[in-house]
Coordinates of C-alpha atoms and ligand atoms in Angstrom, one line a residue:
M1 CA 16.6 1.7 25.2
I2 CA 14.7 4.3 23.5
T3 CA 11.1 4.4 23.0
F4 CA 9.5 2.9 19.6
D5 CA 8.3 6.1 18.7
K6 CA 11.8 7.9 19.0
A7 CA 13.3 5.1 17.0
L8 CA 10.7 5.3 14.2
A9 CA 11.3 9.0 13.9
R10 CA 15.0 8.6 14.0
M11 CA 14.8 6.2 11.0
L12 CA 12.3 8.3 9.2
A13 CA 14.7 11.0 9.7
A14 CA 17.5 9.2 8.3
A15 CA 15.4 8.4 5.0
R16 CA 16.0 10.4 2.2
P17 CA 15.0 9.6 -1.9
L18 CA 17.6 8.1 -3.8
G19 CA 16.9 9.7 -7.0
L20 CA 14.6 8.9 -9.9
E21 CA 14.1 6.6 -12.7
Q22 CA 12.1 6.6 -16.0
V23 CA 9.8 3.2 -16.1
P24 CA 7.0 2.5 -18.7
F25 CA 3.7 3.2 -17.1
G26 CA 2.6 -0.9 -16.7
E27 CA 5.9 -1.2 -14.6
T28 CA 4.7 1.3 -11.8
I29 CA 2.4 -0.3 -9.4
G30 CA 3.8 -0.2 -6.0
R31 CA 6.4 2.5 -7.0
V32 CA 6.5 6.3 -5.9
L33 CA 5.7 9.1 -8.4
A34 CA 8.5 11.4 -9.0
E35 CA 7.0 14.1 -10.9
D36 CA 3.5 16.1 -11.4
V37 CA 1.5 13.9 -14.0
R38 CA -0.8 16.4 -16.0
A39 CA -4.0 15.8 -18.4
D40 CA -3.2 16.2 -21.8
T41 CA -6.5 17.1 -22.6
D42 CA -9.8 17.6 -20.7
M43 CA -11.4 14.6 -19.2
P44 CA -14.0 13.8 -20.8
P45 CA -12.6 15.6 -24.1
F46 CA -15.9 16.3 -25.1
A47 CA -19.9 16.5 -23.9
K48 CA -20.8 13.0 -23.8
S49 CA -24.0 10.4 -23.1
A50 CA -24.0 8.6 -20.1
M51 CA -26.8 6.7 -21.3
D52 CA -28.2 4.5 -24.3
G53 CA -31.6 6.7 -25.1
F54 CA -32.1 9.8 -27.4
A55 CA -30.9 13.1 -27.1
C56 CA -33.1 16.4 -27.2
R57 CA -34.1 19.5 -25.7
R58 CA -36.0 19.2 -22.3
A59 CA -38.2 21.9 -23.8
D60 CA -39.9 19.3 -26.3
L61 CA -41.0 16.8 -23.5
P62 CA -42.8 14.7 -24.1
G63 CA -42.9 14.9 -27.6
P64 CA -43.2 13.2 -30.0
L65 CA -39.8 13.8 -31.5
R66 CA -38.5 13.3 -35.0
V67 CA -35.3 11.2 -35.0
V68 CA -33.2 12.8 -37.5
E69 CA -29.6 10.5 -36.6
E70 CA -27.9 7.5 -35.0
I71 CA -24.9 8.5 -32.9
P72 CA -22.4 5.5 -31.9
A73 CA -19.7 5.7 -29.7
G74 CA -16.8 7.1 -31.8
R75 CA -18.8 9.2 -34.1
M76 CA -19.4 12.8 -34.4
P77 CA -23.1 13.9 -34.8
Q78 CA -23.8 15.4 -38.0
H79 CA -27.0 17.6 -37.2
A80 CA -27.9 19.8 -34.4
I81 CA -30.9 19.2 -32.5
G82 CA -33.4 21.9 -33.5
P83 CA -37.4 22.0 -31.9
G84 CA -39.0 19.0 -32.2
E85 CA -35.8 16.6 -33.4
A86 CA -33.9 14.2 -31.2
A87 CA -30.9 11.6 -32.0
R88 CA -30.5 8.2 -31.2
I89 CA -27.2 8.0 -29.0
M90 CA -25.2 5.6 -27.6
T91 CA -23.3 5.9 -24.3
G92 CA -20.2 7.5 -24.5
A93 CA -21.4 9.2 -28.2
P94 CA -20.8 13.1 -28.1
V95 CA -23.6 14.7 -27.5
P96 CA -25.0 16.7 -30.4
Q97 CA -25.6 20.9 -30.3
G98 CA -28.4 21.8 -29.5
A99 CA -29.5 18.6 -26.9
D100 CA -29.5 19.6 -23.3
C101 CA -30.8 16.0 -22.1
V102 CA -30.2 12.4 -22.8
L103 CA -33.6 10.2 -22.5
M104 CA -32.9 6.7 -21.0
I105 CA -34.2 4.3 -23.7
E106 CA -36.1 2.9 -20.9
D107 CA -38.2 5.8 -20.7
T108 CA -39.2 6.0 -24.2
V109 CA -41.5 4.6 -26.9
E110 CA -41.3 4.7 -30.3
E111 CA -44.3 5.3 -32.6
T112 CA -45.1 3.4 -35.8
D113 CA -44.1 6.4 -37.6
G114 CA -40.5 6.5 -35.9
R115 CA -41.2 9.4 -33.8
V116 CA -40.0 8.8 -30.5
R117 CA -42.3 10.0 -27.0
F118 CA -40.9 10.3 -23.3
T119 CA -42.7 8.1 -21.1
G120 CA -41.1 8.7 -18.0
E121 CA -41.8 11.4 -15.2
R122 CA -38.7 13.6 -15.2
T123 CA -35.4 13.0 -16.5
A124 CA -31.8 13.5 -15.5
D125 CA -29.8 15.3 -18.2
N126 CA -27.5 12.0 -18.4
L127 CA -24.7 14.0 -19.7
C128 CA -21.2 14.1 -18.8
L129 CA -19.9 17.6 -19.6
R130 CA -16.3 18.1 -21.3
G131 CA -13.8 18.5 -18.5
E132 CA -15.8 17.9 -15.6
D133 CA -13.4 14.9 -14.3
V134 CA -10.6 16.8 -15.2
R135 CA -9.3 20.1 -17.2
Q136 CA -6.6 20.2 -19.5
G137 CA -3.2 20.9 -17.6
E138 CA -4.6 20.1 -14.2
V139 CA -2.4 17.6 -11.9
V140 CA -4.1 14.5 -12.3
L141 CA -1.3 12.5 -10.1
P142 CA 0.8 14.4 -7.7
A143 CA 4.5 13.8 -7.3
G144 CA 5.0 11.6 -4.1
S145 CA 1.8 9.2 -4.9
L146 CA 2.1 5.5 -4.2
L147 CA 1.1 3.9 -7.6
G148 CA -1.7 1.4 -7.7
T149 CA -4.3 0.4 -10.6
A150 CA -6.3 3.2 -10.3
H151 CA -3.3 5.2 -10.9
L152 CA -2.5 3.0 -13.6
A153 CA -5.5 3.6 -15.3
V154 CA -4.9 7.4 -15.1
L155 CA -1.5 7.3 -16.6
A156 CA -2.9 5.4 -19.7
A157 CA -5.8 7.6 -19.9
V158 CA -3.4 10.8 -20.2
G159 CA -1.0 9.2 -22.5
K160 CA 1.9 9.0 -19.9
I161 CA 3.5 6.2 -21.2
E162 CA 7.1 7.0 -19.5
V163 CA 6.8 7.9 -16.1
A164 CA 9.5 9.3 -13.5
V165 CA 9.3 7.1 -10.2
A166 CA 11.6 7.0 -7.3
R167 CA 14.2 4.7 -7.8
R168 CA 14.1 1.5 -6.0
P169 CA 16.2 1.6 -2.7
R170 CA 18.5 -1.6 -3.1
V171 CA 18.2 -4.0 -0.4
G172 CA 20.3 -6.8 0.4
I173 CA 19.1 -9.2 2.8
I174 CA 21.3 -11.7 5.1
A175 CA 19.9 -14.6 7.6
T176 CA 22.4 -15.2 10.3
G177 CA 22.1 -18.4 12.6
S178 CA 24.0 -21.4 12.5
E179 CA 20.9 -23.1 13.3
L180 CA 19.4 -22.4 10.1
V181 CA 18.7 -24.7 6.5
E182 CA 17.3 -23.4 3.6
P183 CA 13.5 -24.3 3.1
D184 CA 14.3 -27.1 0.6
D185 CA 16.4 -28.7 3.1
T186 CA 15.1 -30.9 5.8
P187 CA 16.3 -29.7 9.2
Q188 CA 18.1 -32.9 11.0
G189 CA 18.5 -32.4 15.1
A190 CA 19.0 -28.9 16.4
M191 CA 18.5 -27.0 12.6
I192 CA 15.3 -25.4 11.7
R193 CA 14.5 -23.9 8.5
N194 CA 15.3 -20.3 7.8
S195 CA 11.6 -18.3 7.3
N196 CA 12.8 -15.0 7.7
S197 CA 14.8 -14.3 4.7
P198 CA 11.8 -15.2 2.4
Q199 CA 9.5 -13.3 4.3
L200 CA 11.8 -10.2 4.3
L201 CA 12.6 -10.5 0.6
T202 CA 9.0 -10.4 -0.2
Q203 CA 8.2 -7.5 2.2
A204 CA 10.6 -5.4 1.2
A205 CA 10.0 -5.9 -3.1
L206 CA 6.3 -5.5 -2.2
A207 CA 7.8 -2.1 -0.4
G208 CA 9.0 -1.1 -3.8
A209 CA 12.6 -2.3 -3.1
A210 CA 15.0 -4.0 -5.5
V211 CA 16.3 -7.1 -3.2
K212 CA 19.3 -9.0 -3.2
Y213 CA 19.9 -12.7 -1.0
Y214 CA 22.9 -13.3 0.5
G215 CA 22.2 -16.4 1.9
I216 CA 22.6 -17.9 5.8
V217 CA 25.6 -16.9 7.8
A218 CA 26.8 -18.8 10.7
D219 CA 27.3 -17.6 14.2
D220 CA 30.8 -16.2 13.4
P221 CA 32.3 -13.2 13.9
G222 CA 34.7 -13.2 10.5
A223 CA 31.7 -14.6 8.4
T224 CA 29.2 -12.2 9.4
R225 CA 31.7 -9.1 8.9
A226 CA 32.3 -10.5 5.1
A227 CA 28.8 -10.9 4.5
I228 CA 27.9 -7.4 6.0
A229 CA 30.6 -6.0 3.8
R230 CA 29.8 -7.5 0.6
A231 CA 26.0 -6.5 1.0
R232 CA 27.2 -2.9 2.0
D233 CA 29.0 -2.6 -0.9
E234 CA 26.3 -3.7 -3.4
N235 CA 23.2 -2.0 -1.7
D236 CA 21.6 1.0 -0.1
V237 CA 20.0 -0.9 3.2
V238 CA 21.4 -3.9 4.8
V239 CA 18.6 -6.0 6.6
L240 CA 20.0 -8.9 8.8
S241 CA 18.0 -11.3 11.0
G242 CA 19.3 -13.0 14.0
G243 CA 22.2 -12.5 16.1
V244 CA 21.4 -8.9 17.4
S245 CA 20.5 -10.2 21.3
A246 CA 22.8 -10.3 24.2
G247 CA 23.5 -14.0 23.4
D248 CA 27.2 -15.4 23.4
F249 CA 26.9 -16.0 19.9
D250 CA 25.0 -12.7 18.8
Y251 CA 27.9 -10.8 16.8
V252 CA 25.7 -8.8 14.6
P253 CA 26.1 -5.2 15.8
A254 CA 29.7 -5.3 16.5
A255 CA 30.3 -6.7 12.9
L256 CA 27.8 -3.8 11.7
A257 CA 29.9 -1.4 13.5
D258 CA 33.2 -2.9 12.4
C259 CA 31.6 -2.4 8.7
G260 CA 31.7 1.3 9.1
Y261 CA 27.7 1.7 10.4
R262 CA 27.5 4.4 13.0
I263 CA 24.6 2.7 15.4
V264 CA 21.8 5.0 15.9
F265 CA 20.0 2.5 18.3
D266 CA 20.2 -1.1 19.1
S267 CA 17.4 -1.6 21.8
V268 CA 14.1 -0.4 21.2
A269 CA 11.1 -0.5 24.1
M270 CA 8.9 -2.6 22.0
Q271 CA 7.7 -6.2 22.6
P272 CA 8.4 -7.9 20.1
G273 CA 11.4 -6.5 18.7
R274 CA 13.6 -5.2 21.6
P275 CA 17.3 -5.7 20.3
T276 CA 16.2 -4.0 17.1
V277 CA 19.3 -2.3 15.7
F278 CA 19.8 0.9 13.0
G279 CA 23.0 2.2 11.6
E280 CA 23.8 4.8 9.5
L281 CA 27.8 4.8 7.5
A282 CA 29.5 8.2 7.6
D283 CA 28.9 9.5 4.6
G284 CA 24.9 9.2 5.0
V285 CA 24.1 7.1 2.1
G286 CA 23.6 3.7 3.2
W287 CA 21.6 2.1 6.0
C288 CA 21.6 -1.0 8.2
V289 CA 18.8 -2.7 10.1
G290 CA 19.5 -5.6 12.4
L291 CA 16.3 -7.7 13.2
P292 CA 15.8 -9.8 15.9
G293 CA 15.6 -13.4 14.5
N294 CA 12.3 -14.3 16.2
P295 CA 9.8 -14.7 13.1
V296 CA 7.0 -12.5 14.6
S297 CA 9.6 -9.9 15.7
T298 CA 11.1 -9.8 12.2
Y299 CA 7.3 -9.8 10.6
V300 CA 6.5 -6.9 13.0
I301 CA 9.5 -4.8 13.1
F302 CA 9.5 -4.9 9.3
E303 CA 6.0 -3.8 9.1
L304 CA 6.2 -0.9 11.7
M305 CA 9.8 0.2 10.9
L306 CA 11.0 -1.2 7.6
H307 CA 8.0 -0.5 5.3
P308 CA 8.1 3.1 6.6
F309 CA 11.7 3.7 6.2
L310 CA 11.8 1.9 2.7
L311 CA 9.2 4.3 1.1
G312 CA 10.6 7.1 3.0
L313 CA 13.8 6.4 0.9
Q314 CA 11.4 6.7 -2.0
G315 CA 10.1 10.0 -0.9
H316 CA 6.4 8.8 0.2
A317 CA 5.4 9.1 4.0
W318 CA 3.8 5.7 4.2
R319 CA 2.3 4.5 7.5
P320 CA 0.5 1.4 8.4
R321 CA -3.2 2.0 8.5
E322 CA -5.0 2.9 11.9
V323 CA -8.4 2.1 12.7
E324 CA -10.6 2.6 15.5
A325 CA -12.0 -0.6 17.2
V326 CA -13.4 -1.9 20.4
L327 CA -11.7 -5.0 22.4
D328 CA -13.9 -7.7 23.0
E329 CA -12.0 -9.1 25.6
D330 CA -9.5 -8.1 28.2
V331 CA -5.9 -7.8 27.3
R332 CA -3.3 -8.2 30.3
R333 CA 0.6 -8.5 30.5
R334 CA 2.9 -8.6 33.5
N335 CA 6.4 -6.5 32.3
V336 CA 5.4 -3.0 31.4
K337 CA 8.5 -1.8 30.6
R338 CA 8.0 -1.7 27.1
Q339 CA 5.6 -1.0 24.4
A340 CA 3.7 -4.3 23.8
A341 CA 2.0 -5.2 20.3
M342 CA -0.7 -7.7 20.2
P343 CA -1.6 -9.4 17.4
V344 CA -5.6 -9.2 16.9
R345 CA -8.1 -9.9 14.2
F346 CA -11.7 -8.4 13.4
S347 CA -14.3 -10.2 15.1
K348 CA -16.8 -7.9 13.2
P349 CA -17.0 -4.7 11.8
G350 CA -15.4 -2.2 14.4
R351 CA -14.1 -4.8 17.0
V352 CA -11.3 -7.0 17.5
R353 CA -10.1 -9.7 19.7
L354 CA -6.6 -11.5 20.4
I355 CA -5.6 -14.2 18.5
E356 CA -4.1 -17.2 19.9
Y357 CA -0.1 -16.2 20.3
H358 CA 2.4 -17.9 22.2
G359 CA 5.1 -15.6 21.9
S360 CA 7.4 -14.0 19.1
G361 CA 8.4 -17.4 17.8
H362 CA 5.0 -18.1 16.8
I363 CA 4.9 -17.3 13.3
A364 CA 1.7 -19.1 12.3
A365 CA -0.5 -16.6 14.2
M366 CA 0.5 -14.0 11.9
T367 CA -1.6 -15.6 9.2
V368 CA -4.6 -15.0 11.0
A369 CA -3.8 -11.7 12.7
E370 CA -4.9 -8.6 10.7
G371 CA -3.1 -5.9 12.9
L372 CA -1.4 -5.0 16.3
V373 CA -2.9 -3.5 19.2
F374 CA -0.6 -1.5 21.5
L375 CA 0.0 -1.2 25.0
P376 CA 2.2 1.6 25.9
V377 CA 4.9 1.7 28.4
G378 CA 3.4 1.3 32.0
C379 CA 0.2 -0.2 31.1
A380 CA -0.7 -3.8 32.3
E381 CA -4.0 -4.2 31.1
L382 CA -6.4 -2.9 28.8
K383 CA -10.3 -3.6 29.4
A384 CA -13.1 -5.7 27.1
G385 CA -15.3 -2.9 25.8
E386 CA -12.4 -0.2 25.4
R387 CA -11.7 1.8 22.5
V388 CA -8.5 1.1 21.0
R389 CA -6.5 2.2 17.8
V390 CA -5.5 -1.0 15.7
R391 CA -2.5 -0.9 13.0
V392 CA -3.7 -2.6 10.3
F393 CA -1.2 -5.1 8.3
S394 CA -0.5 -3.9 5.2
D395 CA -1.1 -7.4 3.5
A396 CA -3.9 -8.7 6.2
R397 CA -6.1 -11.0 4.8
T398 CA -9.4 -9.9 6.3
G399 CA -12.0 -12.8 6.5
G400 CA -14.7 -11.2 4.4
Y401 CA -14.8 -8.0 6.4
S402 CA -12.4 -5.0 5.7
P403 CA -12.5 -2.6 8.1
Ligands
AMP1 P1 18.5 -14.6 17.8 O1 17.7 -13.6 17.6 O2 19.4 -15.0 16.4 O3 18.6 -15.0 19.1 O4 17.1 -15.7 17.1 C1 16.1 -15.5 18.0 C2 15.2 -17.0 17.4 O5 15.0 -16.8 16.4 C3 15.9 -18.3 17.8 O6 14.9 -19.2 18.3 C4 16.2 -18.6 16.4 O7 16.3 -19.8 16.0 C5 15.2 -18.1 15.5 N1 15.6 -17.4 14.1 C6 16.8 -16.6 13.9 N2 17.0 -16.9 12.5 C7 15.6 -17.2 12.2 C8 15.3 -17.2 10.5 N3 15.9 -17.0 9.8 N4 14.3 -18.3 10.5 C9 13.6 -18.5 11.6 N5 14.0 -18.8 12.7 C10 14.8 -17.9 12.9
MG2 MG1 20.8 -16.9 16.4

């Protein structure tokens, strides 16, 4: 059994980018940028007004000022502003030569002769200077950025319509267990529905993977081997759930070894998630992860280990977000041989409480959990009022409060 930190470090050390591909900028959400993106112009590209009002010379205030033209957004000024002059200007329009400030319309009165007078006490410049956000040629998005909607806006603003991103890791998902039926079936007798596969397929896709599903495999060594071999040949990573414990029908670790994977670890000092298996093909360009079948173990180990691993395969050093919080209540446990991850939610900003949690089969508990608090190996208790680090789930549904 190795520590959780060591196990994670080994997985991340094995992860390396798989190459890159060009995609249209609208399809980059959740992808990792594989090139530096530079601004093709200054941003803003010209000095522009931040307000609707009057462009003028501060020295001439409070006026009255003669209005020489009107400058809407999208039109170049036709006049320079001289002494005693102003131009009516709209937000986003270029500021005329000679003007050093824009009076907000709310701070002005227009007199009957058409002149305008400043009625405020003082005015800000209300100008956006050319290049004040970004200079032409400057890197606006560095390689390795995980792209979200703000990044999409920047790609659009600099006209970067084709973008090099890390190739998606191809991930094949296999469920093992003779007790499993698919969600559209009604389980009879000793059967249960397969909840791990839909969850894993979606978790992996959200982490940037190209996912492929290989169905349910019965607890049978030959069938398990055949499914793994097929998924191995068609993917970069094979992810299985179930069949990794020490039970009589747990064939996954041996089948992985039979399929050419060198097992890096098969037991992690983590609760939940102890029998997690990680392996690598001899040529170092294929990996396997065997997750415990218990749905909470699968959910948690994906989040803590596979999510950073899949982003590592895209060249991004993603880690779950961590925040500090104070415990509302005591947390206790008996077995201290493993690090424990306890599901919690925020009771208010900076405070967490345990959720009702019956163990690693209780997946419904994860729908209200917002993150995990760890009890290290050897630690039996954390006291109410203690400061802890909370590993926040990447898709935590915070009840109106987001830490
Ligand atoms: P195993 O790791 O195969 O020993 O399975 C541990 C527990 O998780 C058992 O109660 C299984 O029935 C359950 N389980 C295994 N695979 C799945 C799955 N795909 N969906 C839901 N529960 C599962
Ligand atoms: Mg099983």
